[in-house]
Amino acid sequence: MGVAKAWKRLTINFASKEVLLKKIKEELTKTNGKLSPPLQERLQCLEPQELAEAICQVGGELPPMAVYALNNFVLEEGIAEKWISSLAIERKEAYKLVLIEALGILRLNQAAWPLVELLKSRNGAVQMAAAKALGRMSTRKLIPALIEGIKKEEFWLPARVAPVILTEPELAAPLLKQLLMEKDLPEDVYLAAIELLKEMRHPDTAALLEEIFAGHRVKAQGKILAILTELDGVKSQSLAASLLEHPAWQLRLQAVNTLKDLQVPGWLELIKPLAQDENQRVRQMVVWLLKSEESEESEESEESEESEEKGGKARA
């Protein structure tokens, strides 16, 4: 009976949405963001769309603490989850912007990816609001969502989110490793993850790339070798030497160039067998390198002989 009387009183006191919004505004202004139980109970009966409108009309004129108080209440009532599902289908810009603002304040884990997706919106205001909302979220919540986006082949992501991912290498590196060890993802997904690992400059990046190398396809393996060449000369030397007999000619060719660029001791002897390689490009490259080296040695020998002759004449 008590509940019925209370509900009747609420209905009488706040018969219209306009009156309710006015009352909310007055109370929040007076109490610096706190709502009385009757107002909270009435708010609970609003549909998500109406609640979004309430925050739109009231929140913009109040200090941030007031909006935060509203959102704390919304979170408890589980309406935020409905907001997330509404983001994709909501057509009215004003409502959408309010939902984005509220979700940014809430910092919900499950809101991270929907907000990231809004960065693709053709609506500039929505893009900016989503970026602002994401900026409020901790990177520890955001990074898993961003890496999940890469996995979903959202290839526009790396350039925009790399700065965020790079702020938490200890968190991001294991997640990227986990992604790279998954089977049967599109190769471009692996390439994007490898590129982020490179940019991260995590102390264990070279070891991690070496560990996952064998499980990847030729294009990804080539990228890993190129990055290892930049990060760790010793690891890349041994890896390149092992690739001289790889079934893929692309990797054999890259291995030859890597050994040449690193000037690995005895690299000419290592690549000599490939002068008879079945692949024309590999064969031509190795033959050219061997001839070039012989030519340089011949020139150096001639210069040395000339120098000795001049020295002998000078002494005479």
Short mmCIF file of C-alpha atoms in Angstrom, two decimals:
data_model
loop_
_atom_site.label_atom_id
_atom_site.label_comp_id
_atom_site.label_asym_id
_atom_site.label_seq_id
_atom_site.Cartn_x
_atom_site.Cartn_y
_atom_site.Cartn_z
CA MET A 1 0.00 0.00 0.00
CA GLY A 2 2.87 2.32 0.89
CA VAL A 3 4.47 1.82 -2.54
CA ALA A 4 1.17 2.51 -4.32
CA LYS A 5 0.67 5.74 -2.37
CA ALA A 6 4.23 6.84 -3.10
CA TRP A 7 3.81 6.16 -6.81
CA LYS A 8 0.52 8.09 -6.85
CA ARG A 9 2.19 11.01 -5.16
CA LEU A 10 5.05 10.96 -7.68
CA THR A 11 2.61 10.86 -10.58
CA ILE A 12 0.71 13.83 -9.21
CA ASN A 13 3.83 15.83 -8.36
CA PHE A 14 5.50 15.26 -11.72
CA ALA A 15 2.61 14.79 -14.10
CA SER A 16 4.57 15.96 -17.15
CA LYS A 17 8.09 15.45 -18.38
CA GLU A 18 8.62 19.21 -18.52
CA VAL A 19 7.73 19.59 -14.84
CA LEU A 20 10.01 16.69 -13.96
CA LEU A 21 12.94 18.22 -15.84
CA LYS A 22 12.39 21.57 -14.18
CA LYS A 23 12.31 19.91 -10.76
CA ILE A 24 15.48 17.94 -11.50
CA LYS A 25 17.25 21.09 -12.61
CA GLU A 26 16.20 23.00 -9.48
CA GLU A 27 17.20 20.20 -7.12
CA LEU A 28 20.54 19.47 -8.76
CA THR A 29 21.41 23.15 -8.73
CA LYS A 30 20.58 23.47 -5.04
CA THR A 31 22.26 20.24 -3.92
CA ASN A 32 25.30 20.31 -6.23
CA GLY A 33 24.42 17.15 -8.09
CA LYS A 34 22.40 15.08 -5.62
CA LEU A 35 18.90 13.81 -6.30
CA SER A 36 16.30 12.97 -3.68
CA PRO A 37 14.90 9.39 -3.61
CA PRO A 38 11.51 10.47 -5.08
CA LEU A 39 13.21 12.07 -8.08
CA GLN A 40 15.47 9.06 -8.53
CA GLU A 41 12.43 6.81 -8.46
CA ARG A 42 10.67 8.92 -11.05
CA LEU A 43 13.74 8.96 -13.26
CA GLN A 44 13.77 5.19 -13.16
CA CYS A 45 10.45 5.16 -15.01
CA LEU A 46 11.77 7.16 -17.96
CA GLU A 47 12.56 5.40 -21.21
CA PRO A 48 16.20 5.62 -22.33
CA GLN A 49 15.23 8.15 -25.00
CA GLU A 50 13.48 10.32 -22.43
CA LEU A 51 16.36 9.99 -20.02
CA ALA A 52 18.76 11.05 -22.74
CA GLU A 53 16.57 14.07 -23.35
CA ALA A 54 16.52 14.82 -19.64
CA ILE A 55 20.29 14.86 -19.47
CA CYS A 56 20.42 16.88 -22.68
CA GLN A 57 18.12 19.57 -21.33
CA VAL A 58 19.44 19.61 -17.79
CA GLY A 59 23.03 18.45 -17.90
CA GLY A 60 24.30 21.09 -20.27
CA GLU A 61 23.36 23.86 -17.86
CA LEU A 62 24.81 22.18 -14.78
CA PRO A 63 28.32 21.62 -13.43
CA PRO A 64 29.92 18.30 -14.46
CA MET A 65 29.27 16.85 -11.00
CA ALA A 66 25.53 17.13 -11.60
CA VAL A 67 25.69 15.15 -14.84
CA TYR A 68 27.93 12.62 -13.15
CA ALA A 69 25.32 12.15 -10.41
CA LEU A 70 22.64 11.43 -13.00
CA ASN A 71 24.85 8.91 -14.69
CA ASN A 72 25.70 7.13 -11.47
CA PHE A 73 22.00 6.56 -11.02
CA VAL A 74 21.59 5.38 -14.59
CA LEU A 75 24.41 2.88 -14.18
CA GLU A 76 22.77 1.36 -11.13
CA GLU A 77 19.52 0.91 -13.01
CA GLY A 78 21.24 -0.80 -15.93
CA ILE A 79 20.01 1.69 -18.51
CA ALA A 80 23.52 2.38 -19.78
CA GLU A 81 23.53 -0.98 -21.56
CA LYS A 82 20.44 0.13 -23.46
CA TRP A 83 22.21 3.33 -24.40
CA ILE A 84 25.05 1.34 -25.92
CA SER A 85 22.68 -0.63 -28.12
CA SER A 86 20.92 2.62 -29.08
CA LEU A 87 24.10 4.28 -30.37
CA ALA A 88 24.11 2.42 -33.68
CA ILE A 89 20.45 3.02 -34.49
CA GLU A 90 19.85 6.50 -33.06
CA ARG A 91 19.28 9.02 -35.84
CA LYS A 92 18.77 12.28 -33.93
CA GLU A 93 22.14 13.95 -33.49
CA ALA A 94 21.25 15.72 -30.24
CA TYR A 95 20.21 12.48 -28.54
CA LYS A 96 23.23 10.62 -29.89
CA LEU A 97 25.61 13.26 -28.60
CA VAL A 98 24.04 13.03 -25.15
CA LEU A 99 24.36 9.25 -25.10
CA ILE A 100 28.02 9.53 -26.10
CA GLU A 101 28.67 12.14 -23.42
CA ALA A 102 27.02 10.04 -20.74
CA LEU A 103 28.88 6.87 -21.75
CA GLY A 104 32.15 8.75 -21.65
CA ILE A 105 31.44 9.86 -18.10
CA LEU A 106 30.47 6.32 -17.07
CA ARG A 107 33.72 4.85 -18.44
CA LEU A 108 32.09 1.47 -19.02
CA ASN A 109 34.28 -1.32 -20.40
CA GLN A 110 31.56 -2.43 -22.78
CA ALA A 111 31.16 1.10 -24.16
CA ALA A 112 34.76 1.35 -25.40
CA TRP A 113 34.39 -0.43 -28.72
CA PRO A 114 31.01 1.13 -29.70
CA LEU A 115 32.59 4.54 -29.06
CA VAL A 116 35.67 3.62 -31.11
CA GLU A 117 33.41 2.65 -34.01
CA LEU A 118 31.81 6.10 -33.89
CA LEU A 119 35.17 7.59 -34.85
CA LYS A 120 34.25 6.44 -38.37
CA SER A 121 31.06 8.50 -38.37
CA ARG A 122 30.64 10.95 -41.24
CA ASN A 123 29.15 13.36 -38.74
CA GLY A 124 31.94 15.57 -37.43
CA ALA A 125 30.14 16.41 -34.18
CA VAL A 126 29.61 12.71 -33.42
CA GLN A 127 33.27 11.97 -34.21
CA MET A 128 34.46 14.70 -31.87
CA ALA A 129 32.09 13.64 -29.10
CA ALA A 130 33.24 10.02 -29.39
CA ALA A 131 36.89 11.07 -29.30
CA LYS A 132 36.21 13.18 -26.20
CA ALA A 133 34.35 10.31 -24.52
CA LEU A 134 37.18 7.90 -25.30
CA GLY A 135 39.65 10.41 -23.93
CA ARG A 136 37.91 10.16 -20.57
CA MET A 137 38.28 6.40 -20.47
CA SER A 138 41.35 4.84 -18.93
CA THR A 139 43.73 3.26 -21.41
CA ARG A 140 43.48 0.00 -19.50
CA LYS A 141 39.83 -0.18 -20.54
CA LEU A 142 40.38 1.17 -24.01
CA ILE A 143 43.34 -0.87 -25.25
CA PRO A 144 41.58 -4.28 -25.25
CA ALA A 145 38.77 -2.73 -27.31
CA LEU A 146 41.20 -1.21 -29.79
CA ILE A 147 43.10 -4.46 -30.26
CA GLU A 148 39.79 -6.25 -30.73
CA GLY A 149 39.07 -3.70 -33.45
CA ILE A 150 42.26 -4.59 -35.28
CA LYS A 151 41.20 -8.22 -35.09
CA LYS A 152 37.91 -7.23 -36.75
CA GLU A 153 39.91 -5.85 -39.68
CA GLU A 154 39.28 -2.22 -38.79
CA PHE A 155 42.43 -1.17 -40.60
CA TRP A 156 41.77 2.53 -40.19
CA LEU A 157 42.47 2.03 -36.49
CA PRO A 158 46.24 1.69 -36.10
CA ALA A 159 47.10 5.24 -37.19
CA ARG A 160 44.52 6.72 -34.84
CA VAL A 161 44.94 4.45 -31.86
CA ALA A 162 48.64 3.65 -31.93
CA PRO A 163 49.40 6.59 -29.59
CA VAL A 164 46.88 5.19 -27.09
CA ILE A 165 48.16 1.62 -27.30
CA LEU A 166 51.77 2.76 -27.01
CA THR A 167 51.08 4.38 -23.63
CA GLU A 168 50.58 0.98 -21.99
CA PRO A 169 53.10 -1.44 -23.52
CA GLU A 170 52.97 -3.81 -20.54
CA LEU A 171 49.22 -4.21 -21.06
CA ALA A 172 49.14 -4.12 -24.86
CA ALA A 173 52.10 -6.40 -25.68
CA PRO A 174 50.55 -9.61 -24.25
CA LEU A 175 47.23 -8.84 -25.98
CA LEU A 176 48.97 -8.32 -29.32
CA LYS A 177 50.95 -11.52 -28.78
CA GLN A 178 47.72 -13.38 -28.10
CA LEU A 179 46.24 -11.98 -31.31
CA LEU A 180 49.33 -12.95 -33.31
CA MET A 181 49.19 -16.51 -32.02
CA GLU A 182 45.59 -17.00 -33.13
CA LYS A 183 45.10 -19.14 -36.20
CA ASP A 184 43.45 -18.34 -39.53
CA LEU A 185 43.01 -14.57 -39.15
CA PRO A 186 43.45 -12.46 -42.32
CA GLU A 187 47.13 -11.73 -42.91
CA ASP A 188 46.55 -7.98 -42.84
CA VAL A 189 45.40 -8.33 -39.22
CA TYR A 190 48.71 -9.90 -38.30
CA LEU A 191 50.61 -7.20 -40.21
CA ALA A 192 48.79 -4.42 -38.33
CA ALA A 193 49.54 -6.08 -34.98
CA ILE A 194 53.20 -6.61 -35.89
CA GLU A 195 53.51 -2.94 -36.88
CA LEU A 196 52.09 -1.87 -33.50
CA LEU A 197 54.53 -4.16 -31.70
CA LYS A 198 57.36 -2.51 -33.60
CA GLU A 199 56.21 0.98 -32.64
CA MET A 200 55.77 -0.06 -29.02
CA ARG A 201 59.50 -0.67 -28.52
CA HIS A 202 58.71 -3.06 -25.69
CA PRO A 203 61.88 -4.72 -24.28
CA ASP A 204 60.51 -8.16 -25.15
CA THR A 205 59.33 -7.29 -28.68
CA ALA A 206 62.25 -8.94 -30.48
CA ALA A 207 61.95 -12.15 -28.46
CA LEU A 208 58.19 -12.18 -28.98
CA LEU A 209 58.49 -11.75 -32.75
CA GLU A 210 61.09 -14.49 -32.91
CA GLU A 211 58.78 -16.77 -30.93
CA ILE A 212 55.77 -16.29 -33.21
CA PHE A 213 57.73 -16.26 -36.50
CA ALA A 214 57.30 -19.92 -37.41
CA GLY A 215 53.51 -19.86 -37.16
CA HIS A 216 52.97 -17.14 -39.76
CA ARG A 217 52.66 -16.84 -43.49
CA VAL A 218 55.31 -15.51 -45.85
CA LYS A 219 54.26 -11.85 -45.90
CA ALA A 220 54.07 -11.61 -42.11
CA GLN A 221 57.35 -13.49 -41.75
CA GLY A 222 59.01 -11.00 -44.08
CA LYS A 223 57.74 -8.11 -41.99
CA ILE A 224 58.93 -9.78 -38.78
CA LEU A 225 62.42 -10.26 -40.25
CA ALA A 226 62.53 -6.61 -41.35
CA ILE A 227 61.54 -5.41 -37.87
CA LEU A 228 64.00 -7.74 -36.16
CA THR A 229 66.72 -6.31 -38.40
CA GLU A 230 65.93 -2.89 -36.91
CA LEU A 231 65.53 -4.06 -33.30
CA ASP A 232 68.04 -6.84 -32.78
CA GLY A 233 70.90 -7.48 -35.19
CA VAL A 234 71.97 -10.74 -33.53
CA LYS A 235 68.51 -12.33 -33.68
CA SER A 236 67.96 -11.17 -37.26
CA GLN A 237 71.35 -12.57 -38.36
CA SER A 238 70.58 -16.06 -37.12
CA LEU A 239 67.03 -15.90 -38.46
CA ALA A 240 68.16 -14.68 -41.89
CA ALA A 241 70.79 -17.43 -42.11
CA SER A 242 68.14 -20.04 -41.33
CA LEU A 243 65.90 -18.68 -44.09
CA LEU A 244 68.40 -19.23 -46.90
CA GLU A 245 66.81 -22.63 -47.46
CA HIS A 246 63.21 -21.54 -46.89
CA PRO A 247 60.68 -22.92 -49.43
CA ALA A 248 59.43 -19.39 -50.24
CA TRP A 249 61.76 -17.60 -52.65
CA GLN A 250 60.64 -14.22 -51.28
CA LEU A 251 62.10 -15.07 -47.88
CA ARG A 252 65.29 -16.50 -49.38
CA LEU A 253 65.77 -13.25 -51.29
CA GLN A 254 65.05 -11.14 -48.20
CA ALA A 255 67.47 -13.28 -46.17
CA VAL A 256 70.24 -12.63 -48.71
CA ASN A 257 69.65 -8.87 -48.58
CA THR A 258 69.49 -8.90 -44.79
CA LEU A 259 72.82 -10.71 -44.45
CA LYS A 260 74.35 -8.26 -46.95
CA ASP A 261 72.96 -5.18 -45.17
CA LEU A 262 74.12 -6.41 -41.76
CA GLN A 263 77.53 -7.34 -43.19
CA VAL A 264 77.46 -10.60 -41.28
CA PRO A 265 80.96 -12.14 -41.17
CA GLY A 266 81.25 -14.75 -43.91
CA TRP A 267 77.95 -13.73 -45.50
CA LEU A 268 79.28 -14.26 -49.03
CA GLU A 269 80.11 -17.88 -48.26
CA LEU A 270 76.64 -18.33 -46.78
CA ILE A 271 74.85 -17.12 -49.90
CA LYS A 272 77.10 -18.80 -52.50
CA PRO A 273 74.95 -21.96 -52.80
CA LEU A 274 72.03 -19.75 -53.89
CA ALA A 275 73.91 -18.84 -57.07
CA GLN A 276 72.31 -22.05 -58.35
CA ASP A 277 68.88 -21.28 -56.84
CA GLU A 278 65.82 -22.47 -58.75
CA ASN A 279 64.28 -18.98 -58.58
CA GLN A 280 65.63 -16.56 -61.17
CA ARG A 281 65.39 -13.45 -58.98
CA VAL A 282 67.25 -15.08 -56.11
CA ARG A 283 69.85 -16.52 -58.47
CA GLN A 284 70.43 -13.20 -60.25
CA MET A 285 70.75 -11.29 -56.98
CA VAL A 286 73.30 -13.71 -55.53
CA VAL A 287 75.36 -13.85 -58.74
CA TRP A 288 75.37 -10.04 -58.94
CA LEU A 289 76.45 -9.71 -55.28
CA LEU A 290 79.25 -12.23 -55.72
CA LYS A 291 80.53 -10.49 -58.88
CA SER A 292 80.29 -7.07 -57.22
CA GLU A 293 82.32 -8.30 -54.28
CA GLU A 294 84.94 -9.88 -56.56
CA SER A 295 85.15 -6.62 -58.52
CA GLU A 296 85.66 -4.60 -55.32
CA GLU A 297 88.34 -6.99 -54.11
CA SER A 298 90.09 -6.74 -57.51
CA GLU A 299 90.04 -2.94 -57.40
CA GLU A 300 91.38 -2.93 -53.85
CA SER A 301 94.16 -5.31 -54.90
CA GLU A 302 95.13 -3.08 -57.86
CA GLU A 303 95.15 0.01 -55.65
CA SER A 304 97.33 -1.80 -53.15
CA GLU A 305 99.81 -2.83 -55.88
CA GLU A 306 99.95 0.73 -57.26
CA SER A 307 100.57 2.06 -53.79
CA GLU A 308 103.43 -0.40 -53.25
CA GLU A 309 104.98 0.51 -56.62
CA LYS A 310 104.84 4.24 -55.83
CA GLY A 311 106.31 3.58 -52.43
CA GLY A 312 109.18 1.59 -53.96
CA LYS A 313 109.97 4.33 -56.49
CA ALA A 314 109.93 6.96 -53.78
CA ARG A 315 112.41 4.96 -51.69
CA ALA A 316 114.64 4.49 -54.75
#
